[in-house]
Tab-separated table of C-alpha atoms in Angstrom:
chain	number	residue	atom	x	y	z
A	580	MET	CA	0.000	0.000	0.000
A	581	GLU	CA	1.133	3.576	-0.601
A	582	VAL	CA	0.711	6.737	1.430
A	583	LEU	CA	0.243	9.762	-0.766
A	584	SER	CA	0.483	13.492	-0.254
A	585	LEU	CA	-1.090	15.579	-2.998
A	586	GLN	CA	-0.538	19.311	-3.196
A	587	THR	CA	-2.024	21.820	-5.601
A	588	LEU	CA	0.576	24.288	-6.855
A	589	GLN	CA	-0.705	27.642	-8.059
A	590	LEU	CA	1.186	27.820	-11.318
A	591	GLY	CA	-1.708	28.835	-13.549
A	592	SER	CA	-4.352	26.702	-15.250
A	593	PRO	CA	-4.741	23.805	-15.207
A	594	PRO	CA	-3.689	23.142	-11.591
A	595	VAL	CA	-0.463	21.224	-11.118
A	596	TYR	CA	-0.376	18.441	-8.571
A	597	ALA	CA	2.734	17.494	-6.607
A	598	ILE	CA	2.569	13.962	-5.249
A	599	ARG	CA	4.710	12.212	-2.661
A	600	ARG	CA	4.384	8.541	-1.852
A	601	SER	CA	5.857	6.251	0.761
A	602	LYS	CA	5.502	2.500	1.067
A	603	SER	CA	3.545	0.543	3.645
A	604	THR	CA	1.686	-2.762	3.635
A	605	SER	CA	-1.748	-3.983	4.673
A	606	ARG	CA	-2.559	-7.648	4.133
A	607	SER	CA	-6.108	-7.449	5.524
A	608	PHE	CA	-7.010	-4.751	3.025
A	609	ARG	CA	-6.054	-6.937	0.066
A	610	ILE	CA	-8.187	-9.778	1.398
A	611	ARG	CA	-11.249	-7.537	1.700
A	612	CYS	CA	-10.812	-6.395	-1.903
A	613	GLY	CA	-11.006	-9.956	-3.154
A	614	ILE	CA	-7.881	-9.933	-5.321
A	615	ALA	CA	-7.248	-13.517	-6.403
A	616	GLU	CA	-3.698	-12.941	-7.618
A	617	PRO	CA	-1.190	-15.093	-5.667
A	618	SER	CA	0.721	-11.964	-4.656
A	619	GLY	CA	-2.405	-10.162	-3.470
A	620	GLU	CA	-1.387	-7.227	-5.670
A	621	PRO	CA	-2.968	-5.913	-8.896
A	622	ALA	CA	-1.588	-7.414	-12.119
A	623	PRO	CA	0.998	-5.456	-14.165
A	624	LEU	CA	-0.143	-2.912	-16.740
A	625	GLY	CA	-1.666	-4.606	-19.796
A	626	GLN	CA	-2.961	-7.564	-17.768
A	627	LYS	CA	-6.306	-7.864	-15.975
A	628	THR	CA	-6.195	-8.456	-12.253
A	629	LYS	CA	-8.016	-11.591	-11.100
A	630	TYR	CA	-10.711	-10.916	-8.511
A	631	LYS	CA	-12.854	-13.200	-6.402
A	632	ASP	CA	-16.161	-11.351	-6.091
A	633	GLY	CA	-18.591	-12.198	-3.336
A	634	LEU	CA	-22.376	-12.074	-3.173
A	635	LEU	CA	-22.581	-8.388	-2.250
A	636	GLU	CA	-20.197	-7.361	-5.009
A	637	LYS	CA	-22.264	-9.248	-7.605
A	638	VAL	CA	-25.441	-7.552	-6.387
A	639	PHE	CA	-23.871	-4.117	-6.868
A	640	MET	CA	-22.685	-5.063	-10.359
A	641	GLY	CA	-26.141	-6.303	-11.278
A	642	LEU	CA	-27.933	-3.234	-9.939
A	643	PHE	CA	-25.727	-0.789	-11.824
A	644	ALA	CA	-25.742	-2.868	-15.011
A	645	ARG	CA	-29.522	-3.151	-15.064
A	646	LYS	CA	-29.909	0.585	-14.642
A	647	MET	CA	-27.458	1.264	-17.454
A	648	GLU	CA	-28.975	-1.292	-19.828
A	649	LYS	CA	-31.976	0.977	-20.268
A	650	PHE	CA	-29.637	3.359	-22.096
A	651	ALA	CA	-27.503	0.760	-23.912
A	652	SER	CA	-27.334	0.751	-27.716
A	653	SER	CA	-29.847	-1.614	-29.286
A	654	GLY	CA	-27.384	-3.310	-31.642
A	655	ASN	CA	-26.922	-6.346	-29.393
A	656	ILE	CA	-29.155	-8.282	-27.022
A	657	THR	CA	-28.367	-7.296	-23.452
A	658	ILE	CA	-28.214	-9.718	-20.583
A	659	THR	CA	-31.556	-8.671	-19.082
A	660	GLU	CA	-33.331	-9.437	-22.372
A	661	LYS	CA	-32.520	-13.105	-21.843
A	662	LYS	CA	-34.903	-15.222	-19.802
A	663	ASN	CA	-34.496	-16.059	-16.111
A	664	ILE	CA	-31.674	-13.607	-15.494
A	665	SER	CA	-31.046	-12.500	-11.910
A	666	LEU	CA	-28.737	-9.897	-10.426
A	667	LEU	CA	-26.247	-12.625	-9.546
A	668	ASP	CA	-25.876	-13.612	-13.212
A	669	TYR	CA	-23.881	-10.452	-13.837
A	670	ASP	CA	-20.127	-10.361	-13.461
A	671	TYR	CA	-17.671	-7.497	-13.785
A	672	GLU	CA	-17.065	-8.066	-17.483
A	673	SER	CA	-20.779	-7.881	-18.298
A	674	PHE	CA	-21.053	-4.709	-16.205
A	675	VAL	CA	-18.199	-3.109	-18.163
A	676	GLY	CA	-19.684	-4.377	-21.419
A	677	VAL	CA	-23.018	-2.699	-20.725
A	678	SER	CA	-21.306	0.598	-19.924
A	679	LYS	CA	-19.413	0.398	-23.219
A	680	LYS	CA	-22.720	0.000	-25.091
A	681	VAL	CA	-24.052	3.070	-23.286
A	682	MET	CA	-21.157	5.121	-24.623
A	683	GLN	CA	-21.519	3.940	-28.210
A	684	GLY	CA	-23.364	6.403	-30.456
A	685	ARG	CA	-23.351	9.160	-27.833
A	686	SER	CA	-21.311	12.312	-27.513
A	687	ARG	CA	-19.128	12.989	-24.492
A	688	ARG	CA	-21.771	15.168	-22.862
A	689	GLN	CA	-24.623	12.760	-23.630
A	690	THR	CA	-22.701	9.884	-22.051
A	691	GLN	CA	-22.013	11.894	-18.905
A	692	GLU	CA	-25.687	12.832	-18.614
A	693	VAL	CA	-26.705	9.156	-18.817
A	694	VAL	CA	-24.377	8.320	-15.932
A	695	ARG	CA	-25.860	11.190	-13.926
A	696	GLU	CA	-29.359	9.796	-14.475
A	697	VAL	CA	-28.235	6.316	-13.482
A	698	LEU	CA	-26.636	7.604	-10.275
A	699	LEU	CA	-29.743	9.585	-9.374
A	700	SER	CA	-31.937	6.539	-10.030
A	701	MET	CA	-29.935	4.551	-7.476
A	702	LEU	CA	-30.852	7.010	-4.707
A	703	PRO	CA	-34.130	7.544	-2.853
A	704	PRO	CA	-36.059	10.769	-3.617
A	705	GLY	CA	-34.533	13.830	-1.979
A	706	ALA	CA	-31.211	12.092	-1.248
A	707	PRO	CA	-28.964	14.854	-2.683
A	708	ALA	CA	-30.660	17.486	-0.517
A	709	GLN	CA	-30.290	15.308	2.578
A	710	PHE	CA	-26.643	14.676	1.733
A	711	ARG	CA	-26.015	18.434	1.589
A	712	LYS	CA	-27.515	18.819	5.073
A	713	LEU	CA	-25.556	15.939	6.562
A	714	PHE	CA	-22.283	16.648	4.778
A	715	PRO	CA	-21.691	20.349	4.179
A	716	PRO	CA	-18.376	21.033	2.395
A	717	THR	CA	-16.173	20.837	5.475
A	718	ARG	CA	-12.917	19.044	6.216
A	719	TRP	CA	-14.793	16.498	8.344
A	720	ALA	CA	-17.246	15.713	5.518
A	721	ALA	CA	-14.418	15.305	3.019
A	722	GLU	CA	-12.504	12.955	5.323
A	723	PHE	CA	-15.625	10.968	6.218
A	724	ASN	CA	-16.543	10.379	2.574
A	725	ALA	CA	-12.989	9.370	1.752
A	726	ALA	CA	-13.185	6.781	4.535
A	727	LEU	CA	-16.502	5.453	3.143
A	728	THR	CA	-15.140	5.144	-0.385
A	729	VAL	CA	-12.580	2.458	0.487
A	730	PRO	CA	-14.937	-0.255	1.841
A	731	PHE	CA	-17.989	0.538	-0.303
A	732	PHE	CA	-16.434	0.944	-3.751
A	733	HIS	CA	-13.657	-1.649	-3.806
A	734	TRP	CA	-15.889	-3.820	-6.035
A	735	LEU	CA	-15.854	-1.048	-8.647
A	736	VAL	CA	-12.299	0.325	-8.541
A	737	GLY	CA	-10.241	-2.329	-6.759
A	738	PRO	CA	-7.769	-1.791	-3.894
A	739	SER	CA	-7.686	1.692	-2.433
A	740	GLU	CA	-6.736	3.444	0.774
A	741	VAL	CA	-7.296	6.743	2.525
A	742	VAL	CA	-4.294	9.052	2.221
A	743	GLU	CA	-3.282	12.495	3.406
A	744	VAL	CA	-3.652	15.299	0.858
A	745	GLU	CA	-3.323	19.055	0.923
A	746	VAL	CA	-6.422	21.038	-0.033
A	747	ASN	CA	-6.286	24.831	-0.063
A	748	GLY	CA	-3.149	24.770	2.059
A	749	VAL	CA	-4.618	22.414	4.683
A	750	LYS	CA	-3.409	18.852	5.195
A	751	GLN	CA	-6.225	16.391	5.693
A	752	ARG	CA	-7.007	12.707	5.201
A	753	SER	CA	-9.567	13.247	2.459
A	754	GLY	CA	-7.692	11.546	-0.366
A	755	VAL	CA	-8.238	8.050	-1.732
A	756	LEU	CA	-5.457	6.319	-3.641
A	757	ILE	CA	-6.626	3.603	-6.046
A	758	LYS	CA	-3.650	1.352	-6.798
A	759	LYS	CA	-4.868	0.158	-10.214
A	760	CYS	CA	-8.412	1.030	-11.218
A	761	ARG	CA	-10.414	-2.097	-11.963
A	762	TYR	CA	-12.785	-0.246	-14.270
A	763	LEU	CA	-9.992	1.239	-16.366
A	764	GLU	CA	-8.007	-1.991	-16.652
A	765	ASN	CA	-11.105	-4.003	-17.648
A	766	SER	CA	-12.405	-1.491	-20.179
A	767	GLY	CA	-8.949	-0.540	-21.456
A	768	CYS	CA	-10.650	2.613	-22.689
A	769	VAL	CA	-9.617	6.176	-21.900
A	770	GLY	CA	-13.014	7.506	-23.031
A	771	GLN	CA	-14.904	5.170	-20.711
A	772	CYS	CA	-12.714	6.179	-17.783
A	773	VAL	CA	-13.249	9.899	-18.356
A	774	ASN	CA	-16.854	9.970	-19.607
A	775	MET	CA	-18.408	7.239	-17.470
A	776	CYS	CA	-16.395	7.552	-14.271
A	777	LYS	CA	-14.168	10.583	-13.715
A	778	ILE	CA	-16.304	13.481	-14.980
A	779	PRO	CA	-19.755	12.156	-13.903
A	780	THR	CA	-18.486	11.258	-10.422
A	781	GLN	CA	-16.771	14.627	-9.978
A	782	ASP	CA	-19.859	16.492	-11.170
A	783	PHE	CA	-22.221	14.386	-9.062
A	784	PHE	CA	-20.409	15.037	-5.803
A	785	THR	CA	-19.601	18.659	-6.615
A	786	ASN	CA	-22.946	19.745	-8.087
A	787	GLU	CA	-25.549	17.312	-6.736
A	788	PHE	CA	-24.086	16.641	-3.288
A	789	GLY	CA	-22.294	19.966	-2.847
A	790	LEU	CA	-19.039	18.281	-1.786
A	791	PRO	CA	-16.187	19.029	-4.243
A	792	LEU	CA	-14.298	16.055	-5.601
A	793	THR	CA	-11.381	15.858	-8.020
A	794	MET	CA	-10.309	12.582	-9.639
A	795	ILE	CA	-6.819	12.349	-11.128
A	796	PRO	CA	-6.311	9.184	-13.203
A	797	ASN	CA	-2.772	8.146	-14.044
A	798	PHE	CA	-2.893	6.499	-17.466
A	799	GLU	CA	0.715	5.340	-17.157
A	800	ASP	CA	-0.034	2.778	-14.434
A	801	MET	CA	-3.876	2.941	-14.208
A	802	SER	CA	-3.809	4.261	-10.654
A	803	CYS	CA	-6.076	7.122	-9.622
A	804	GLU	CA	-6.260	9.737	-6.875
A	805	MET	CA	-9.584	10.947	-5.536
A	806	VAL	CA	-9.417	14.196	-3.562
A	807	TYR	CA	-12.531	15.100	-1.595
A	808	GLY	CA	-12.770	18.830	-0.902
A	809	GLN	CA	-10.776	19.775	-4.018
A	810	VAL	CA	-12.786	21.662	-6.664
A	811	PRO	CA	-12.182	19.978	-10.060
A	812	PRO	CA	-10.826	22.067	-12.943
A	813	PRO	CA	-13.011	22.718	-16.014
A	814	LEU	CA	-12.711	19.812	-18.439
A	815	GLU	CA	-11.099	22.074	-21.046
A	816	GLU	CA	-8.265	22.739	-18.563
A	817	ASP	CA	-7.938	19.153	-17.323
A	818	PRO	CA	-4.880	17.229	-18.602
A	819	VAL	CA	-7.055	14.165	-19.364
A	820	ILE	CA	-8.628	15.972	-22.326
A	821	THR	CA	-5.420	15.445	-24.337
A	822	GLN	CA	-5.013	11.742	-23.519
A	823	PRO	CA	-4.616	9.384	-26.509
A	824	CYS	CA	-6.220	5.936	-26.774
A	825	TYR	CA	-4.787	2.755	-25.331
A	826	ALA	CA	-4.079	1.621	-28.869
A	827	THR	CA	-3.097	-1.964	-28.022
A	828	ILE	CA	-5.769	-2.847	-25.436
A	829	CYS	CA	-8.874	-0.830	-26.347
A	830	SER	CA	-11.305	-2.544	-28.730
A	831	ILE	CA	-12.666	0.764	-30.041
A	832	SER	CA	-9.410	2.707	-30.150
A	833	ASN	CA	-8.168	4.842	-33.024
A	834	PRO	CA	-4.378	4.418	-33.104
A	835	ASN	CA	-4.058	7.230	-35.648
A	836	ALA	CA	-5.745	9.832	-33.432
A	837	SER	CA	-3.576	12.014	-31.210
A	838	VAL	CA	-6.432	12.261	-28.689
A	839	CYS	CA	-9.011	9.640	-27.762
A	840	PRO	CA	-12.031	10.409	-30.031
A	841	LYS	CA	-14.423	9.841	-27.143
A	842	LEU	CA	-12.902	12.850	-25.339
A	843	GLN	CA	-14.037	15.202	-28.079
A	844	ALA	CA	-17.393	16.931	-27.696
């Protein structure tokens, strides 16, 4: 496991992040995340990490996939159109496959709006307003939500840990370091990462919940930093907007494009 310190340097737009890491270990954390690799660590870049998902993880995958299938492209039969399909019949690959179909035929903004609708549909009526009352944008709220992210979203992103970050000159434990994002490594798609995870999640917490969140994916090793309390930069100023495709591992990549086509409006 790594301990990370993230600092925003005021050097103009977009913001520049300085990151420091130190090594530590946590065996119990790896067991909770269900990594089936003999080493207990995520697989190297270009390989998919083996996971052993439990009942609860499969339920989450099924719930999200079923919500997204309502927006999936109609070119192929989806899993819920088959007979006698339950939530437990979904696995992570089918969940990622459904999200890829959602992105197909849609612009960047349309894809992000679909994810927003799916997230809202997973919540009871009035939940965003209640969240704002319970978690105003304070240091405590940022640290509390960072702590919740690790146990509740390991099925989606893989191993992660709470880390110390610096937000507006204040050090606080409101960062989450994802060692190798499960969603990114399984999709192998820069556009899916940005349009179906990074931007919608940032916008949802910042605009719907009123708690700023910045996500900083590292496409070199597929890790990611989540910083609660940090206002995200406009997409036009975010470094991810210039990211090229994973030409060798993405099934819908365009190796000749300097920027992933799915990042263009």
